[in-house]
Structure formats: C-alpha cells, structure tokens
Coordinates of C-alpha atoms and ligand atoms in Angstrom, one line a residue:
Chain A
M71 CA 176.0 102.9 -28.3
S72 CA 176.8 104.6 -25.1
G73 CA 174.2 104.9 -22.3
V74 CA 173.9 108.6 -22.6
V75 CA 173.3 108.5 -26.4
M76 CA 170.8 105.7 -25.9
F77 CA 169.0 107.8 -23.3
F78 CA 168.9 110.8 -25.7
M79 CA 167.5 108.7 -28.4
Q80 CA 164.7 107.5 -26.1
I81 CA 164.0 111.1 -25.2
I82 CA 163.6 111.9 -28.9
N83 CA 161.3 108.9 -29.4
G84 CA 159.3 110.0 -26.4
L85 CA 158.9 113.5 -27.8
N86 CA 157.9 112.1 -31.1
I87 CA 155.1 109.8 -29.9
G88 CA 154.3 112.4 -27.2
S89 CA 153.6 115.1 -29.8
I90 CA 151.2 112.7 -31.6
Y91 CA 149.4 111.9 -28.3
A92 CA 149.2 115.6 -27.6
L93 CA 147.7 116.5 -30.9
I94 CA 145.0 113.8 -30.5
A95 CA 144.4 114.7 -26.8
L96 CA 143.7 118.3 -27.8
G97 CA 140.7 117.1 -29.8
Y98 CA 139.4 114.9 -26.9
T99 CA 139.8 117.7 -24.4
M100 CA 138.3 120.5 -26.5
V101 CA 135.2 118.4 -27.4
Y102 CA 134.9 117.3 -23.8
G103 CA 135.2 120.9 -22.5
I104 CA 132.5 122.2 -24.8
A105 CA 130.1 119.3 -25.5
K106 CA 130.8 117.4 -22.2
L107 CA 131.3 114.3 -24.4
I108 CA 134.1 111.8 -24.6
N109 CA 134.2 111.2 -28.3
F110 CA 135.6 107.7 -28.4
A111 CA 135.5 107.8 -32.2
H112 CA 138.2 110.5 -32.1
G113 CA 141.1 108.0 -32.3
D114 CA 139.6 106.6 -35.4
I115 CA 139.9 109.9 -37.1
I116 CA 143.7 109.3 -37.2
M117 CA 143.0 106.2 -39.2
V118 CA 140.6 108.0 -41.6
G119 CA 143.2 110.8 -42.1
A120 CA 145.9 108.2 -42.8
Y121 CA 143.7 106.3 -45.4
L122 CA 142.5 109.5 -47.1
S123 CA 146.0 110.7 -47.5
L124 CA 147.1 107.2 -48.7
V125 CA 144.4 107.2 -51.4
L126 CA 145.2 110.7 -52.5
L127 CA 149.0 110.1 -52.6
N128 CA 148.4 107.0 -54.7
T129 CA 146.7 109.1 -57.3
G130 CA 150.0 110.9 -57.7
M131 CA 148.8 114.0 -56.0
H132 CA 151.4 116.3 -54.5
W133 CA 151.8 115.6 -50.7
S134 CA 150.8 119.1 -49.7
I135 CA 147.5 119.0 -51.5
A136 CA 146.8 115.4 -50.4
T137 CA 147.5 116.5 -46.8
L138 CA 145.3 119.5 -47.0
L139 CA 142.4 117.5 -48.5
S140 CA 142.8 114.8 -45.9
I141 CA 142.6 117.4 -43.1
L142 CA 139.5 118.9 -44.7
G143 CA 138.0 115.5 -45.2
C144 CA 138.4 114.6 -41.6
A145 CA 137.1 118.0 -40.5
L146 CA 134.0 117.4 -42.6
L147 CA 133.6 114.0 -41.1
G148 CA 133.9 115.5 -37.6
F149 CA 131.3 118.1 -38.4
T150 CA 128.9 115.5 -39.8
M151 CA 129.5 113.1 -36.9
E152 CA 128.5 115.8 -34.4
K153 CA 125.4 116.9 -36.4
V154 CA 124.2 113.4 -37.2
A155 CA 125.1 111.3 -34.1
Y156 CA 125.7 113.6 -31.1
K157 CA 123.6 116.7 -31.6
P158 CA 120.3 114.9 -31.5
L159 CA 121.4 113.4 -28.1
R160 CA 122.5 116.7 -26.5
K161 CA 119.8 116.5 -23.9
A162 CA 120.1 112.7 -23.5
S163 CA 122.0 111.0 -20.6
R164 CA 125.8 110.8 -20.6
I165 CA 125.7 107.0 -21.0
S166 CA 123.7 107.3 -24.3
L167 CA 126.2 109.7 -25.6
L168 CA 129.1 107.4 -24.6
I169 CA 127.5 104.3 -26.2
T170 CA 126.8 106.3 -29.4
A171 CA 130.5 107.4 -29.5
I172 CA 131.7 103.8 -29.1
G173 CA 129.2 102.8 -31.8
M174 CA 130.6 105.5 -34.0
S175 CA 134.1 104.2 -33.5
Y176 CA 133.1 100.7 -34.6
L177 CA 131.2 102.1 -37.5
L178 CA 134.3 103.9 -38.8
Q179 CA 136.7 100.9 -38.2
N180 CA 134.3 98.5 -39.9
S181 CA 133.5 100.6 -42.8
F182 CA 137.2 101.1 -43.5
Q183 CA 137.7 97.3 -43.2
L184 CA 135.0 96.8 -45.7
I185 CA 136.5 99.2 -48.2
F186 CA 140.2 98.6 -47.6
S187 CA 140.2 95.1 -46.0
A188 CA 141.6 94.4 -42.6
N189 CA 145.1 93.9 -43.9
P190 CA 147.6 96.6 -43.0
K191 CA 148.8 98.6 -46.0
P192 CA 152.2 100.2 -46.6
Y193 CA 152.1 104.0 -46.4
P194 CA 154.2 106.0 -48.8
A195 CA 156.0 108.3 -46.3
F196 CA 156.7 111.7 -47.9
I197 CA 158.7 113.5 -45.3
N198 CA 162.2 113.2 -46.7
L199 CA 164.2 116.1 -45.4
P200 CA 167.9 115.7 -44.4
S201 CA 168.4 114.1 -41.1
L202 CA 169.6 116.2 -38.2
K203 CA 172.9 115.3 -36.7
L204 CA 173.6 116.2 -33.0
G205 CA 177.0 114.8 -32.2
S206 CA 176.6 111.0 -32.5
I207 CA 172.8 111.2 -32.6
T208 CA 171.0 111.3 -35.9
I209 CA 167.4 112.4 -35.9
S210 CA 165.5 111.5 -39.0
S211 CA 163.3 114.1 -40.6
N212 CA 159.9 112.6 -39.8
Y213 CA 160.8 112.7 -36.1
Y214 CA 161.7 116.4 -36.0
T215 CA 159.0 117.3 -38.4
T216 CA 156.4 115.6 -36.2
F217 CA 157.6 117.5 -33.2
I218 CA 157.9 120.9 -34.9
V219 CA 154.5 120.7 -36.7
S220 CA 152.8 119.6 -33.5
V221 CA 154.3 122.3 -31.4
L222 CA 153.4 124.9 -34.1
L223 CA 149.8 123.7 -34.2
M224 CA 149.5 123.7 -30.4
I225 CA 150.8 127.3 -30.3
L226 CA 148.4 128.4 -33.1
L227 CA 145.5 126.7 -31.3
T228 CA 146.3 128.3 -28.0
L229 CA 146.5 131.7 -29.7
F230 CA 143.2 131.1 -31.5
V231 CA 141.4 130.1 -28.2
K232 CA 142.9 133.0 -26.3
K233 CA 142.7 135.8 -28.8
T234 CA 140.0 135.4 -31.3
K235 CA 136.3 136.1 -30.9
M236 CA 135.4 132.5 -31.8
G237 CA 138.0 131.2 -29.3
K238 CA 136.4 133.4 -26.6
A239 CA 133.0 131.9 -27.5
M240 CA 134.5 128.4 -27.1
R241 CA 135.8 129.3 -23.7
S242 CA 132.5 130.7 -22.5
V243 CA 130.5 127.8 -23.8
A244 CA 132.8 125.5 -22.0
E245 CA 132.3 127.4 -18.8
D246 CA 128.6 128.0 -18.9
E247 CA 126.6 127.1 -22.0
G248 CA 123.4 128.9 -20.8
A249 CA 125.2 132.1 -19.9
A250 CA 127.0 131.9 -23.3
R251 CA 123.6 131.8 -25.0
L252 CA 122.6 134.9 -23.1
M253 CA 125.6 136.7 -24.5
G254 CA 124.3 135.9 -28.0
I255 CA 126.8 133.2 -28.7
N256 CA 125.6 130.6 -31.2
V257 CA 126.3 127.4 -29.3
D258 CA 125.6 125.1 -32.2
H259 CA 128.2 126.8 -34.3
T260 CA 130.7 126.8 -31.5
I261 CA 130.3 123.1 -31.0
S262 CA 130.6 122.4 -34.7
L263 CA 133.8 124.5 -34.9
T264 CA 135.2 122.6 -32.0
F265 CA 134.6 119.3 -33.7
I266 CA 136.1 120.6 -36.9
I267 CA 139.3 121.8 -35.2
G268 CA 139.6 118.6 -33.1
T269 CA 139.2 116.3 -36.0
G270 CA 141.5 118.4 -38.2
L271 CA 144.2 118.1 -35.6
A272 CA 143.6 114.3 -35.4
A273 CA 144.1 114.1 -39.2
V274 CA 147.4 115.8 -38.9
A275 CA 148.4 113.4 -36.2
G276 CA 147.3 110.5 -38.4
I277 CA 149.5 111.6 -41.3
L278 CA 152.5 112.3 -39.1
Y279 CA 152.1 109.0 -37.4
S280 CA 151.9 107.2 -40.7
N281 CA 155.0 108.9 -41.9
C282 CA 156.9 107.5 -38.9
Y283 CA 155.5 104.0 -38.9
T284 CA 154.7 103.6 -42.6
I285 CA 152.1 100.9 -42.0
I286 CA 148.4 101.7 -41.7
S287 CA 145.3 99.6 -40.8
P288 CA 141.7 100.2 -40.0
T289 CA 142.3 99.7 -36.3
M290 CA 145.4 101.8 -36.1
G291 CA 143.6 104.6 -34.4
S292 CA 142.3 102.8 -31.4
L293 CA 145.4 102.4 -29.3
P294 CA 146.8 105.9 -29.8
G295 CA 143.3 107.1 -29.4
I296 CA 142.9 105.5 -26.0
K297 CA 146.4 106.7 -25.0
A298 CA 145.6 110.2 -26.0
F299 CA 142.4 110.0 -24.0
I300 CA 144.5 109.0 -21.0
A301 CA 146.9 111.9 -21.7
A302 CA 143.9 114.2 -21.7
V303 CA 142.7 112.9 -18.4
L304 CA 146.2 113.0 -17.0
G305 CA 146.6 116.7 -18.0
G306 CA 143.1 117.5 -16.8
I307 CA 140.3 116.9 -19.2
G308 CA 139.0 120.2 -20.7
S309 CA 142.3 121.9 -20.3
I310 CA 144.3 122.7 -23.5
P311 CA 147.7 123.0 -21.9
G312 CA 146.8 119.9 -19.8
A313 CA 146.3 117.9 -23.0
V314 CA 149.7 119.0 -24.3
L315 CA 151.5 118.3 -21.1
G316 CA 149.6 115.0 -20.6
G317 CA 150.5 113.9 -24.2
F318 CA 154.2 114.5 -23.7
I319 CA 154.4 113.0 -20.2
L320 CA 152.6 109.9 -21.5
G321 CA 154.8 109.5 -24.6
M322 CA 157.9 109.9 -22.5
I323 CA 156.8 107.4 -19.8
E324 CA 155.8 104.9 -22.4
T325 CA 159.0 105.2 -24.3
L326 CA 161.2 105.0 -21.3
V327 CA 159.4 102.0 -19.9
K328 CA 159.7 100.3 -23.2
A329 CA 163.4 101.0 -23.4
Y330 CA 164.5 100.3 -19.8
I331 CA 161.9 98.1 -18.1
S332 CA 159.9 96.0 -20.6
S333 CA 158.2 96.6 -23.8
Q334 CA 155.4 94.3 -22.8
L335 CA 154.7 96.2 -19.7
A336 CA 154.6 99.6 -21.4
D337 CA 150.9 99.6 -22.1
T338 CA 150.0 98.1 -18.8
I339 CA 151.9 100.9 -17.1
V340 CA 150.1 103.5 -19.2
F341 CA 146.7 102.2 -18.1
L342 CA 147.9 101.9 -14.5
I343 CA 148.6 105.6 -14.7
L344 CA 145.1 106.3 -15.8
I345 CA 143.7 104.3 -12.9
L346 CA 146.0 105.9 -10.3
M347 CA 145.1 109.3 -11.7
L348 CA 141.4 108.7 -11.5
V349 CA 141.8 107.5 -7.9
F350 CA 144.1 110.1 -6.5
K351 CA 143.7 113.2 -8.7
P352 CA 140.6 112.8 -10.9
A353 CA 140.8 116.5 -12.0
G354 CA 144.2 115.9 -13.6
I355 CA 147.5 117.8 -13.4
L356 CA 146.2 121.1 -14.7
G357 CA 142.5 120.5 -14.3
K358 CA 140.3 122.6 -12.2
N359 CA 137.8 120.9 -10.0
V360 CA 135.0 121.9 -12.2
R361 CA 131.5 121.4 -10.9
E362 CA 129.7 118.6 -12.6
K363 CA 127.0 119.7 -15.0
V364 CA 123.6 118.4 -14.0
Chain B
M261 CA 107.9 146.5 -26.1
L262 CA 107.5 143.0 -24.8
K263 CA 104.3 141.0 -24.9
V264 CA 103.8 137.5 -23.5
E265 CA 100.6 135.7 -24.6
N266 CA 99.2 132.5 -23.1
L267 CA 102.6 131.1 -22.4
V268 CA 102.8 127.5 -21.2
V269 CA 106.1 125.9 -20.3
R270 CA 106.7 122.3 -19.2
Y271 CA 109.7 120.4 -17.8
G272 CA 108.7 116.8 -18.7
M273 CA 105.5 116.3 -16.8
I274 CA 105.8 119.3 -14.6
E275 CA 103.9 122.3 -15.9
A276 CA 106.0 125.2 -14.5
I277 CA 104.1 128.0 -16.4
K278 CA 100.4 127.6 -16.8
N279 CA 99.1 130.0 -19.4
I280 CA 100.4 133.4 -18.4
S281 CA 100.1 136.7 -20.3
F282 CA 101.7 140.0 -19.5
T283 CA 103.0 143.1 -21.1
V284 CA 106.1 145.3 -20.6
N285 CA 105.5 148.8 -22.0
D286 CA 108.2 150.9 -23.6
G287 CA 110.3 152.8 -21.1
E288 CA 108.9 151.3 -17.9
I289 CA 110.2 149.1 -15.1
C290 CA 107.8 146.1 -14.9
T291 CA 108.2 143.6 -12.2
L292 CA 107.1 140.0 -11.7
I293 CA 107.1 139.1 -8.0
G294 CA 106.7 135.6 -6.7
A295 CA 107.9 133.1 -4.1
N296 CA 110.4 130.2 -4.6
G297 CA 109.4 128.0 -7.4
A298 CA 106.7 130.3 -8.8
G299 CA 108.2 130.1 -12.2
K300 CA 110.0 133.4 -12.4
T301 CA 113.3 132.0 -13.8
T302 CA 111.4 129.7 -16.2
T303 CA 109.6 132.7 -17.6
M304 CA 112.9 134.6 -18.0
H305 CA 114.6 131.7 -19.7
T306 CA 111.7 131.2 -22.0
I307 CA 111.7 134.8 -23.1
S308 CA 115.5 134.6 -23.8
G309 CA 115.0 131.5 -25.8
L310 CA 116.9 129.1 -23.5
I311 CA 113.7 127.0 -23.1
K312 CA 111.1 126.6 -25.8
P313 CA 107.4 126.9 -24.6
V314 CA 104.8 124.3 -25.3
S315 CA 102.4 127.0 -26.5
G316 CA 101.9 130.7 -26.4
K317 CA 103.7 133.6 -28.0
I318 CA 106.4 136.1 -27.1
L319 CA 106.5 139.3 -29.0
L320 CA 109.4 141.8 -29.0
D321 CA 108.3 145.1 -30.6
D322 CA 105.5 143.1 -32.3
V323 CA 108.0 140.6 -33.8
D324 CA 107.2 137.0 -32.8
I325 CA 110.4 135.7 -31.1
T326 CA 108.9 132.5 -29.7
K327 CA 110.9 130.3 -32.2
V328 CA 113.9 132.6 -32.6
P329 CA 117.1 131.0 -31.4
S330 CA 118.6 132.6 -28.2
H331 CA 121.6 134.1 -29.9
K332 CA 119.5 136.1 -32.3
I333 CA 117.2 137.4 -29.6
V334 CA 120.2 139.2 -28.0
S335 CA 121.0 141.0 -31.3
M336 CA 117.3 142.0 -31.5
G337 CA 117.8 144.1 -28.3
L338 CA 116.9 141.9 -25.4
A339 CA 119.6 141.1 -22.8
Q340 CA 119.4 139.3 -19.5
V341 CA 121.1 139.4 -16.2
P342 CA 120.6 135.8 -15.1
E343 CA 119.8 134.5 -11.7
R344 CA 122.9 134.0 -9.6
R345 CA 124.8 136.3 -12.0
R346 CA 126.6 133.5 -13.9
V347 CA 129.6 135.6 -14.7
F348 CA 132.4 133.7 -16.4
A349 CA 134.5 133.0 -13.4
Q350 CA 137.6 132.0 -15.4
E351 CA 137.6 135.1 -17.5
T352 CA 138.7 138.6 -16.5
I353 CA 136.2 141.3 -15.8
E354 CA 137.1 143.0 -19.1
E355 CA 136.7 139.7 -21.0
N356 CA 133.3 139.2 -19.4
L357 CA 132.3 142.7 -20.5
E358 CA 133.5 142.0 -24.0
L359 CA 131.5 138.8 -24.1
G360 CA 128.5 140.9 -23.3
A361 CA 129.0 142.8 -26.6
F362 CA 129.5 139.5 -28.5
T363 CA 126.8 140.2 -31.1
R364 CA 128.0 143.7 -31.9
R365 CA 130.3 144.8 -34.7
D366 CA 130.6 148.5 -34.0
K367 CA 134.0 148.8 -32.3
D368 CA 133.6 152.5 -31.4
G369 CA 130.2 151.9 -29.9
I370 CA 131.5 149.0 -27.8
Q371 CA 134.4 151.1 -26.5
E372 CA 132.0 153.9 -25.7
D373 CA 129.7 151.5 -23.8
L374 CA 132.7 150.0 -22.0
R375 CA 133.6 153.5 -20.8
K376 CA 130.0 154.0 -19.6
V377 CA 130.0 150.7 -17.7
Y378 CA 133.3 151.6 -16.0
D379 CA 131.9 155.0 -15.1
R380 CA 128.8 153.5 -13.6
F381 CA 130.8 150.8 -11.8
P382 CA 134.2 152.2 -11.0
R383 CA 135.1 149.1 -9.0
L384 CA 135.0 147.0 -12.1
E385 CA 137.5 149.3 -13.8
E386 CA 139.9 149.0 -10.9
R387 CA 139.7 145.2 -11.1
K388 CA 139.4 144.8 -14.9
K389 CA 142.3 142.4 -15.3
Q390 CA 141.2 140.3 -12.3
L391 CA 139.3 137.0 -12.8
A392 CA 135.6 137.4 -12.3
G393 CA 135.5 134.4 -10.0
T394 CA 137.5 136.4 -7.4
L395 CA 134.9 139.1 -7.1
S396 CA 132.5 139.5 -4.2
G397 CA 128.8 138.7 -4.7
G398 CA 127.9 142.4 -5.1
E399 CA 130.7 143.0 -7.5
Q400 CA 129.6 140.0 -9.5
Q401 CA 126.1 141.4 -9.7
M402 CA 127.5 144.7 -11.0
L403 CA 129.6 142.8 -13.5
A404 CA 126.6 140.8 -14.7
M405 CA 124.6 144.0 -15.1
G406 CA 127.5 145.7 -16.9
R407 CA 127.9 142.7 -19.1
A408 CA 124.2 142.7 -20.1
L409 CA 124.4 146.5 -20.8
M410 CA 127.3 145.9 -23.2
A411 CA 124.8 144.4 -25.6
R412 CA 123.2 147.8 -25.7
P413 CA 119.7 146.3 -25.1
K414 CA 116.4 148.0 -25.6
I415 CA 115.0 145.8 -22.8
L416 CA 116.9 144.4 -19.9
L417 CA 115.7 141.3 -18.1
M418 CA 116.9 140.9 -14.5
D419 CA 116.4 137.8 -12.5
E420 CA 116.6 138.4 -8.7
P421 CA 119.4 140.9 -8.7
S422 CA 119.0 141.2 -4.9
M423 CA 119.8 137.6 -4.2
G424 CA 122.4 137.1 -1.5
L425 CA 123.3 140.8 -1.1
S426 CA 123.4 142.9 2.0
P427 CA 120.5 145.4 2.4
L428 CA 122.8 148.3 1.6
L429 CA 124.0 146.7 -1.6
V430 CA 120.4 145.8 -2.6
K431 CA 119.6 149.5 -2.2
E432 CA 122.5 150.4 -4.4
I433 CA 121.6 147.9 -7.1
F434 CA 118.0 149.1 -7.2
R435 CA 119.2 152.7 -7.4
I436 CA 121.2 151.6 -10.5
I437 CA 118.3 149.8 -12.0
E438 CA 116.2 153.0 -11.8
E439 CA 119.1 155.0 -13.2
I440 CA 119.5 152.6 -16.2
N441 CA 115.8 152.8 -16.8
K442 CA 115.7 156.6 -16.6
Q443 CA 118.5 156.6 -19.3
G444 CA 116.1 154.8 -21.7
T445 CA 116.3 151.1 -21.1
T446 CA 113.1 149.2 -20.5
V447 CA 113.4 146.8 -17.6
L448 CA 111.7 143.6 -16.7
L449 CA 112.6 142.7 -13.1
V450 CA 111.9 139.4 -11.4
E451 CA 112.1 139.5 -7.6
Q452 CA 111.3 137.8 -4.4
N453 CA 112.2 141.0 -2.6
A454 CA 108.7 142.4 -3.3
K455 CA 109.1 145.5 -1.2
M456 CA 112.1 146.8 -3.1
A457 CA 110.8 145.7 -6.5
L458 CA 107.3 147.3 -6.0
A459 CA 109.0 150.5 -4.8
I460 CA 110.7 151.1 -8.2
A461 CA 108.3 149.4 -10.5
H462 CA 105.8 151.3 -12.7
R463 CA 103.7 148.2 -13.1
A464 CA 103.8 144.8 -11.4
Y465 CA 102.4 141.2 -11.7
V466 CA 102.2 138.6 -9.0
L467 CA 103.2 135.1 -10.2
E468 CA 102.1 132.1 -8.1
T469 CA 102.8 128.5 -9.0
G470 CA 102.9 129.3 -12.7
M471 CA 99.9 131.6 -12.9
I472 CA 99.5 135.4 -12.7
T473 CA 97.2 136.1 -9.8
L474 CA 97.4 139.9 -9.5
E475 CA 98.4 142.9 -11.5
G476 CA 98.5 146.7 -11.1
T477 CA 100.9 149.6 -10.6
G478 CA 103.7 149.1 -8.2
E479 CA 102.0 151.4 -5.7
E480 CA 98.6 149.6 -6.0
L481 CA 100.2 146.2 -5.4
A482 CA 102.3 147.4 -2.5
K483 CA 99.1 148.5 -0.8
D484 CA 97.1 145.4 -1.7
P485 CA 96.4 143.4 1.5
R486 CA 96.9 140.1 -0.3
V487 CA 100.4 141.2 -1.4
Q488 CA 101.1 142.6 2.0
S489 CA 100.3 139.4 3.8
A490 CA 102.0 137.1 1.3
Y491 CA 105.1 139.0 0.3
L492 CA 105.6 142.0 2.5
G493 CA 105.4 140.3 5.8
G494 CA 102.5 142.6 6.8
Ligands
ATP796 N1 115.3 122.1 -15.1 C1 114.1 121.8 -14.5 N2 113.6 120.6 -14.5 C2 112.5 120.3 -13.9 N3 111.7 121.2 -13.2 C3 112.2 122.4 -13.1 C4 113.4 122.8 -13.7 N4 113.7 124.1 -13.5 C5 112.6 124.5 -12.7 N5 111.8 123.5 -12.5 C6 110.5 123.6 -11.7 O1 109.7 124.6 -12.2 C7 109.1 125.4 -11.2 C8 109.5 126.8 -11.4 O2 110.9 127.0 -11.2 P1 111.6 128.4 -11.4 O3 113.0 128.1 -11.3 O4 111.1 129.0 -12.6 O5 111.1 129.2 -10.1 P2 111.5 130.6 -9.6 O6 110.3 131.4 -9.4 O7 112.6 131.2 -10.4 O8 112.0 130.2 -8.1 P3 113.2 130.9 -7.3 O9 112.7 132.1 -6.6 O10 113.6 129.8 -6.3 O11 114.4 131.2 -8.2 C9 109.6 124.8 -9.9 O12 108.6 123.9 -9.4 C10 110.8 124.0 -10.3 O13 111.0 122.9 -9.4
MG797 MG1 114.4 131.8 -10.0

C-alpha cells in the first residue's frame, strides 16, 4: 500500500472514531452546560445502548425497530438517572455530584456484568451496504454510515438548539438558570430534555460503534466515554460546536498516533492533551471564559 | 393585586426576612426601600418563586402562589426585572425579548408587544440583531424592562433599576416606569435610591434588616425625618 493511500485510510479511520467521540461528547457538553454536572455515567450509556440493541436483534427484530427501541430505552434511562440520582443533589456541592456520577457509572457496569457476565459478546452488525470505492481505497459501509449518521444528527441538534423554543430554553438555562426561571421557563423539564437528548445520542454512538467493532462488553463504554469527555473539554465544555470539533480532532490525533508513532502511546497522548489543555487553555478551543457559578 | 403575609425566608441559619407583610394595590406603584442587605432581593426572589419561604403566604389576585413553581407564576401575570438586569448576554436583543414572551402562545399579541417595546425603546430596535452582552448598562436595563413587559404582566417587579446608571439615565428609567404604570401595569419597585423611588411611588415601605419598619404614601415617607436622615442624606 502506498504511503498516500495509507494516509487516507488513516484519515477515514480518524473520521470514523472521531464522529463517535463527537456524538458522545455532545451529551457531556450539553448536560454540563445546563446542569453544571459532569455525568461520568454518560460513557456507559453507549454500552447500555449496545446491549439493548443486541438483545432486541437476537429476538429477530428488524434492525430499525431494535435501534429505535434502544435509543428510547437509553433516553428513558437518562431521564430516570437525572430524576433519581442528580435532581435531589441539585443544591449539593459539585463533589457530591461528581461522586454520584462515578457511582452511577459503576452501578451500570456492574449490573450489566451481573446480567450478561463480564465476557465480551459478539455483536451482530447490521450495516451491510455496498462498500464505497475511491480509487484504490475501499470504505466499508459501517464507516461511512457512522460518519453520515453522526454528521446528520449534529446538524439536527444544532438546528434544534438554535431554532426551536425548547432549544432556546436550553440556551437560556445554560446561561443563567435564575433569569430563565423568571422568563417562565420550566428548568426541570429543560434539564430532563437535555438528558434525554444526550443519552439518545450516546445510544446511537453505541450502536454505530458496535457495528464497527462487533464485540461488546459491560466496560466497553468507559474508555470512549473518557475520550469523549476529553474531546468536550478540548472543544470547550458547554459548547456544542466545540464538542464536535473536539471529537474529530481527538479521533484524528489518536488514529494518526496509532498509525505513525505507536499504538501503545495513543492513549497516553490523548490524556496528555487533556492535561496540556487544562493547563494552558482551560476554556477549550471554542469555550468562552464563562464565569464560575457560585 | 399582590399580598405578602408574615413572610419568613432563611438562607441556612441566616434569617434574611423576618416576618414581613405588605400589600400592592391594583394599578399603583408601590416601593420597598432599604439599604444594602435589607432583604429586598430576597423578597423579590421569593415572590417570583425562586426561593421558597419558611413560612408566610404570597397571594396574587387572592390566589395563593407561595408553593406555585416559578414558571407558572410568570404565566399568572407576574414578571420581574431582576437586580443587575441579567439579560442573556450571548443572545441577541430580539432573542432576549422573545424569551420574555416564553410562556405566551398568542403570536399576534407577541408581535404587537414587540412593536410596543421597540416604540418605547427605539435603541433596542436599532440594535436588535446585536448580542445583549455588547449593550451599555442603560441599554441593558431597557432590554431587561422590555423583556419583562413581553410577558404582558399584570404586575411588574423591579429590583433596583437605577443601579449603576448615570443620574440622567435614572431619570429616564423612572419616567418610563411611571409611563408603564399609567398604561395599566401595577408596579412593585425595590430601590436604594429612596429619593427617586418615593417621588414616583403611590405607597412605600421601609425594609430594614428583614423587617418592615415604616409605611405610608410616597409623599409621607419622603417627609418623614427618620427616612430623611437614613435614606435621603438629610
Ligand atoms: N444566597 C444567599 N446565601 C446566604 N445569604 C444570603 C444569600 N443571599 C442573600 N443573603 C443574605 O440575606 C440578606 C439579604 O440579602 P438581599 O440580597 O436580599 O439584600 P438586598 O436588600 O437586596 O441588598 P442590596 O441592596 O445589596 O441588593 C443579606 O444579609 C445577605 O447577606
Ligand atoms: Mg438586592
């Protein structure tokens, strides 16, 4: 394989994993923007989405219905998680919230281990469209589907937040919750909706990811979850375009490091980026230096 | 219009409001004057439902709103211009005004009120596509007032609208408050600027460290020696 072809292949790999990170990062960033909470259980929603769809596919259900139900299931889980675990702590300290979120993550991982065992399971990939040929490069369908679906969802989300009344409510709650209340905005509903959208996107990410890697396990969500979190911080936590940009940058860096430097070093470098970012530009690439909420 | 009865509000151990009662009558400008930390903002936040009181009652047109969530209070006809304006800095002026009408469904009515706000504050119309964060303090105050009016409230609460404005602008703002009131909106005004507030208020209360110590008409309180020495520098 020539160097140029190899490089293009890596770019495609980077776009693929980058779009997964971006989808997950969107949930992190939206929830942070509105509830000022880092939902560390967010990565595990990918895993829940993957298992839900596995179980449904194994019943012989059509993939479209299985996917839809998995997304709804994850959205319901996100909604419940907020109501049960985070809402009662809304006035508590940030550290209590953080610990609760970490606890929630373990709860999800361990319950799924209990039900499905810790052993990885094969996932019946269902994206079987013709491969795309670009000269000597062949792009398999799950790769371009992942990219197209992710980009479409990001565009839809952006339009939703920019144009709809609920989207405007989300933006105003993110900027000043008290003032939003004075406008007559139902903050509880707005936070619930944010969790529903964020976890729904994570479910999609989980299903796309499983189609590409075809092996799932109860801990499959933690590493992509953490990387998506780094992507959100990199782009500027709270910023929607930031999460997308951060996701793609991170996916690209990780892939290129794996291909050209060392696959062992890839994760180290990703974490190094987080540390450097926090030291030199904590607000992220597109983040505003928002004042800390007291 | 608005009745506050035996209201007590606490922040943890601190009792910020210690059993206050007051009434705002239909169609009037009523003012609560008091120094820093008297509990003015706490009272306003409690009426709007941002803080829940320990005890006491708040009645809006004889309906008990003490336990009503904040978003419903707005649709019941009570809007607030908060302390320090709190405009949405990252939204445009027009978006801020639209957010003011969040609880309303009547598209035509909203357009009509938007027109009225722009007629009242022509500077907002000139800058309607500009981000609210780029406005001057006075313009932000006008935006915050316009935004609250977009809810088409029966009663408008204003928390220190004069804060940080030049004397000329303060005059202008108070002229507009009187005008809004004359057009039929009841006003509850909270101020440290006692002189200006008492000059336009029909009735007034003095709030001191969480208690109401004096009440009367605006004129009466402006003449009261205790008010003069404490709040009017006289
Ligand atoms: N969030 C809070 N937590 C604890 N104490 C508070 C809080 N907000 C206000 N207080 C206290 O409650 C009392 C009343 O404060 P409030 O803001 O209502 O006064 P104010 O009359 O509006 O003052 P100012 O003129 O400075 O705006 C003060 O002693 C203040 O320190
Ligand atoms: Mg105050």
